[in-house]
Amino acid sequence: MSVRRLAKEQPASFTFADATMEKANWWIAKYPAERRQSAVIPILWLIKKQDGWVSEPAIRETAELLEMPVIRVYEVATFYTMFM
């Protein structure tokens, strides 16, 4: 079993590009308000398309956007190899 971790070198912050945020909001709107966390995978994919990888600050921003615990976003981001 392999262990996936975030890169040791992390940027100081992350900001959604306007186009990325627009698409993220589109994904969020596809789900009922109480299920907005279901958009976590598409949003992480959008972040990867924007920056080429998913950083720790991006995970925190995603958690805030989806109103979910940071650890839950971290679990998804490290489980799927496509985000690391």
Tab-separated table of N, CA and C in Angstrom:
chain	number	residue	atom	x	y	z
A	1	MET	N	0.839	-1.177	0.000
A	1	MET	CA	0.000	0.000	0.000
A	1	MET	C	0.881	1.237	0.000
A	2	SER	N	0.560	2.166	-0.858
A	2	SER	CA	1.351	3.389	-0.916
A	2	SER	C	0.683	4.490	-0.101
A	3	VAL	N	1.504	5.374	0.416
A	3	VAL	CA	1.012	6.504	1.184
A	3	VAL	C	1.175	7.746	0.325
A	4	ARG	N	0.098	8.484	0.170
A	4	ARG	CA	0.165	9.713	-0.626
A	4	ARG	C	0.140	10.900	0.319
A	5	ARG	N	1.072	11.799	0.089
A	5	ARG	CA	1.165	12.997	0.916
A	5	ARG	C	1.257	14.212	0.016
A	6	LEU	N	0.949	15.346	0.592
A	6	LEU	CA	1.115	16.598	-0.137
A	6	LEU	C	2.600	16.899	-0.298
A	7	ALA	N	2.935	17.661	-1.304
A	7	ALA	CA	4.320	18.062	-1.525
A	7	ALA	C	4.825	18.873	-0.326
A	8	LYS	N	6.110	18.739	-0.036
A	8	LYS	CA	6.689	19.485	1.093
A	8	LYS	C	6.682	20.988	0.831
A	9	GLU	N	6.952	21.370	-0.402
A	9	GLU	CA	6.959	22.783	-0.788
A	9	GLU	C	5.540	23.183	-1.185
A	10	GLN	N	4.962	24.121	-0.446
A	10	GLN	CA	3.586	24.564	-0.700
A	10	GLN	C	3.566	26.077	-0.934
A	11	PRO	N	2.685	26.538	-1.809
A	11	PRO	CA	2.549	27.985	-1.982
A	11	PRO	C	1.927	28.609	-0.735
A	12	ALA	N	2.092	29.899	-0.593
A	12	ALA	CA	1.553	30.597	0.575
A	12	ALA	C	0.033	30.691	0.535
A	13	SER	N	-0.528	30.735	-0.670
A	13	SER	CA	-1.981	30.881	-0.770
A	13	SER	C	-2.482	30.326	-2.098
A	14	PHE	N	-3.789	30.277	-2.230
A	14	PHE	CA	-4.429	29.845	-3.473
A	14	PHE	C	-5.622	30.746	-3.719
A	15	THR	N	-5.806	31.112	-4.966
A	15	THR	CA	-6.961	31.902	-5.361
A	15	THR	C	-7.582	31.263	-6.594
A	16	PHE	N	-8.880	31.062	-6.546
A	16	PHE	CA	-9.584	30.558	-7.715
A	16	PHE	C	-9.543	31.614	-8.817
A	17	ALA	N	-9.175	31.213	-10.024
A	17	ALA	CA	-9.292	32.104	-11.176
A	17	ALA	C	-10.777	32.332	-11.425
A	18	ASP	N	-11.105	33.444	-12.056
A	18	ASP	CA	-12.516	33.770	-12.301
A	18	ASP	C	-13.234	32.650	-13.053
A	19	ALA	N	-12.606	32.134	-14.098
A	19	ALA	CA	-13.226	31.065	-14.891
A	19	ALA	C	-13.389	29.793	-14.064
A	20	THR	N	-12.408	29.498	-13.221
A	20	THR	CA	-12.481	28.311	-12.368
A	20	THR	C	-13.599	28.454	-11.353
A	21	MET	N	-13.725	29.628	-10.756
A	21	MET	CA	-14.789	29.859	-9.775
A	21	MET	C	-16.157	29.796	-10.431
A	22	GLU	N	-16.265	30.310	-11.626
A	22	GLU	CA	-17.541	30.246	-12.347
A	22	GLU	C	-17.954	28.794	-12.582
A	23	LYS	N	-17.001	27.980	-13.019
A	23	LYS	CA	-17.292	26.565	-13.267
A	23	LYS	C	-17.557	25.831	-11.946
A	24	ALA	N	-16.825	26.177	-10.883
A	24	ALA	CA	-17.046	25.556	-9.574
A	24	ALA	C	-18.464	25.845	-9.086
A	25	ASN	N	-18.897	27.085	-9.237
A	25	ASN	CA	-20.261	27.437	-8.834
A	25	ASN	C	-21.298	26.700	-9.677
A	26	TRP	N	-20.975	26.466	-10.947
A	26	TRP	CA	-21.861	25.681	-11.810
A	26	TRP	C	-22.005	24.265	-11.263
A	27	TRP	N	-20.874	23.665	-10.856
A	27	TRP	CA	-20.915	22.308	-10.286
A	27	TRP	C	-21.680	22.284	-8.976
A	28	ILE	N	-21.450	23.255	-8.131
A	28	ILE	CA	-22.144	23.310	-6.842
A	28	ILE	C	-23.653	23.402	-7.050
A	29	ALA	N	-24.072	24.186	-8.027
A	29	ALA	CA	-25.493	24.381	-8.298
A	29	ALA	C	-26.177	23.114	-8.800
A	30	LYS	N	-25.416	22.150	-9.265
A	30	LYS	CA	-25.989	20.898	-9.749
A	30	LYS	C	-26.519	20.016	-8.611
A	31	TYR	N	-26.106	20.307	-7.390
A	31	TYR	CA	-26.490	19.494	-6.239
A	31	TYR	C	-27.415	20.274	-5.323
A	32	PRO	N	-28.267	19.573	-4.571
A	32	PRO	CA	-29.083	20.274	-3.567
A	32	PRO	C	-28.168	20.952	-2.541
A	33	ALA	N	-28.640	22.024	-1.942
A	33	ALA	CA	-27.815	22.803	-1.007
A	33	ALA	C	-27.201	21.946	0.092
A	34	GLU	N	-27.957	20.983	0.609
A	34	GLU	CA	-27.428	20.142	1.699
A	34	GLU	C	-26.429	19.097	1.196
A	35	ARG	N	-26.258	18.986	-0.102
A	35	ARG	CA	-25.312	18.029	-0.699
A	35	ARG	C	-24.211	18.711	-1.500
A	36	ARG	N	-23.950	19.981	-1.207
A	36	ARG	CA	-22.952	20.728	-1.975
A	36	ARG	C	-21.559	20.097	-1.909
A	37	GLN	N	-21.278	19.338	-0.856
A	37	GLN	CA	-19.974	18.672	-0.732
A	37	GLN	C	-19.749	17.653	-1.848
A	38	SER	N	-20.817	17.235	-2.511
A	38	SER	CA	-20.697	16.273	-3.601
A	38	SER	C	-19.899	16.831	-4.770
A	39	ALA	N	-19.716	18.135	-4.808
A	39	ALA	CA	-18.957	18.771	-5.888
A	39	ALA	C	-17.456	18.760	-5.628
A	40	VAL	N	-17.003	18.099	-4.588
A	40	VAL	CA	-15.584	18.152	-4.223
A	40	VAL	C	-14.674	17.611	-5.330
A	41	ILE	N	-15.005	16.495	-5.926
A	41	ILE	CA	-14.133	15.923	-6.960
A	41	ILE	C	-14.081	16.817	-8.203
A	42	PRO	N	-15.228	17.266	-8.730
A	42	PRO	CA	-15.116	18.169	-9.885
A	42	PRO	C	-14.344	19.451	-9.583
A	43	ILE	N	-14.484	19.972	-8.370
A	43	ILE	CA	-13.771	21.206	-8.033
A	43	ILE	C	-12.275	20.949	-7.903
A	44	LEU	N	-11.893	19.838	-7.299
A	44	LEU	CA	-10.466	19.506	-7.244
A	44	LEU	C	-9.897	19.330	-8.653
A	45	TRP	N	-10.694	18.756	-9.535
A	45	TRP	CA	-10.257	18.592	-10.923
A	45	TRP	C	-10.061	19.957	-11.590
A	46	LEU	N	-10.961	20.902	-11.329
A	46	LEU	CA	-10.819	22.255	-11.867
A	46	LEU	C	-9.543	22.930	-11.352
A	47	ILE	N	-9.249	22.716	-10.071
A	47	ILE	CA	-8.026	23.277	-9.488
A	47	ILE	C	-6.803	22.683	-10.177
A	48	LYS	N	-6.841	21.383	-10.401
A	48	LYS	CA	-5.708	20.735	-11.084
A	48	LYS	C	-5.540	21.311	-12.485
A	49	LYS	N	-6.643	21.546	-13.184
A	49	LYS	CA	-6.563	22.143	-14.517
A	49	LYS	C	-6.004	23.567	-14.441
A	50	GLN	N	-6.355	24.289	-13.392
A	50	GLN	CA	-5.891	25.672	-13.240
A	50	GLN	C	-4.399	25.739	-12.914
A	51	ASP	N	-3.970	24.976	-11.923
A	51	ASP	CA	-2.598	25.088	-11.415
A	51	ASP	C	-1.677	23.931	-11.778
A	52	GLY	N	-2.247	22.836	-12.268
A	52	GLY	CA	-1.420	21.679	-12.583
A	52	GLY	C	-1.280	20.698	-11.430
A	53	TRP	N	-1.731	21.091	-10.256
A	53	TRP	CA	-1.690	20.228	-9.077
A	53	TRP	C	-2.638	20.808	-8.032
A	54	VAL	N	-2.875	20.050	-6.967
A	54	VAL	CA	-3.745	20.504	-5.887
A	54	VAL	C	-2.879	20.736	-4.655
A	55	SER	N	-2.745	21.987	-4.274
A	55	SER	CA	-1.912	22.355	-3.126
A	55	SER	C	-2.721	22.363	-1.838
A	56	GLU	N	-2.029	22.464	-0.719
A	56	GLU	CA	-2.690	22.513	0.588
A	56	GLU	C	-3.570	23.762	0.713
A	57	PRO	N	-3.102	24.942	0.285
A	57	PRO	CA	-4.006	26.098	0.336
A	57	PRO	C	-5.254	25.924	-0.543
A	58	ALA	N	-5.120	25.220	-1.665
A	58	ALA	CA	-6.277	24.955	-2.528
A	58	ALA	C	-7.269	24.026	-1.825
A	59	ILE	N	-6.752	23.070	-1.080
A	59	ILE	CA	-7.612	22.169	-0.307
A	59	ILE	C	-8.397	22.969	0.727
A	60	ARG	N	-7.728	23.894	1.400
A	60	ARG	CA	-8.397	24.722	2.412
A	60	ARG	C	-9.474	25.611	1.783
A	61	GLU	N	-9.166	26.203	0.644
A	61	GLU	CA	-10.143	27.051	-0.050
A	61	GLU	C	-11.363	26.237	-0.507
A	62	THR	N	-11.095	25.028	-0.981
A	62	THR	CA	-12.181	24.145	-1.417
A	62	THR	C	-13.078	23.781	-0.235
A	63	ALA	N	-12.467	23.471	0.897
A	63	ALA	CA	-13.241	23.138	2.097
A	63	ALA	C	-14.115	24.315	2.523
A	64	GLU	N	-13.566	25.504	2.466
A	64	GLU	CA	-14.333	26.692	2.831
A	64	GLU	C	-15.482	26.913	1.841
A	65	LEU	N	-15.194	26.769	0.553
A	65	LEU	CA	-16.205	26.958	-0.480
A	65	LEU	C	-17.364	25.973	-0.323
A	66	LEU	N	-17.028	24.734	-0.001
A	66	LEU	CA	-18.050	23.687	0.106
A	66	LEU	C	-18.605	23.513	1.522
A	67	GLU	N	-18.100	24.325	2.450
A	67	GLU	CA	-18.554	24.268	3.841
A	67	GLU	C	-18.419	22.866	4.407
A	68	MET	N	-17.209	22.331	4.281
A	68	MET	CA	-16.935	20.993	4.806
A	68	MET	C	-15.577	21.003	5.502
A	69	PRO	N	-15.317	20.040	6.378
A	69	PRO	CA	-14.036	19.993	7.077
A	69	PRO	C	-12.863	19.827	6.101
A	70	VAL	N	-11.780	20.499	6.414
A	70	VAL	CA	-10.586	20.426	5.572
A	70	VAL	C	-10.109	18.982	5.431
A	71	ILE	N	-10.172	18.212	6.500
A	71	ILE	CA	-9.699	16.827	6.460
A	71	ILE	C	-10.459	16.004	5.421
A	72	ARG	N	-11.731	16.279	5.217
A	72	ARG	CA	-12.522	15.531	4.230
A	72	ARG	C	-12.034	15.819	2.808
A	73	VAL	N	-11.718	17.074	2.522
A	73	VAL	CA	-11.188	17.425	1.201
A	73	VAL	C	-9.795	16.816	1.042
A	74	TYR	N	-8.989	16.880	2.101
A	74	TYR	CA	-7.652	16.284	2.083
A	74	TYR	C	-7.740	14.786	1.788
A	75	GLU	N	-8.691	14.104	2.416
A	75	GLU	CA	-8.856	12.664	2.191
A	75	GLU	C	-9.152	12.358	0.727
A	76	VAL	N	-10.016	13.144	0.127
A	76	VAL	CA	-10.348	12.922	-1.291
A	76	VAL	C	-9.128	13.230	-2.160
A	77	ALA	N	-8.478	14.350	-1.896
A	77	ALA	CA	-7.333	14.765	-2.718
A	77	ALA	C	-6.180	13.772	-2.654
A	78	THR	N	-5.973	13.154	-1.509
A	78	THR	CA	-4.861	12.204	-1.392
A	78	THR	C	-5.256	10.780	-1.766
A	79	PHE	N	-6.538	10.485	-1.795
A	79	PHE	CA	-6.981	9.153	-2.191
A	79	PHE	C	-6.829	8.949	-3.693
A	80	TYR	N	-7.230	9.947	-4.462
A	80	TYR	CA	-7.175	9.831	-5.920
A	80	TYR	C	-5.830	10.333	-6.424
A	81	THR	N	-5.098	9.467	-7.103
A	81	THR	CA	-3.750	9.812	-7.579
A	81	THR	C	-3.761	10.923	-8.627
A	82	MET	N	-4.861	11.137	-9.280
A	82	MET	CA	-4.909	12.166	-10.326
A	82	MET	C	-4.738	13.583	-9.764
A	83	PHE	N	-4.924	13.761	-8.474
A	83	PHE	CA	-4.794	15.089	-7.886
A	83	PHE	C	-3.411	15.366	-7.325
A	84	MET	N	-2.582	14.368	-7.175
A	84	MET	CA	-1.277	14.570	-6.542
A	84	MET	C	-0.165	14.705	-7.551
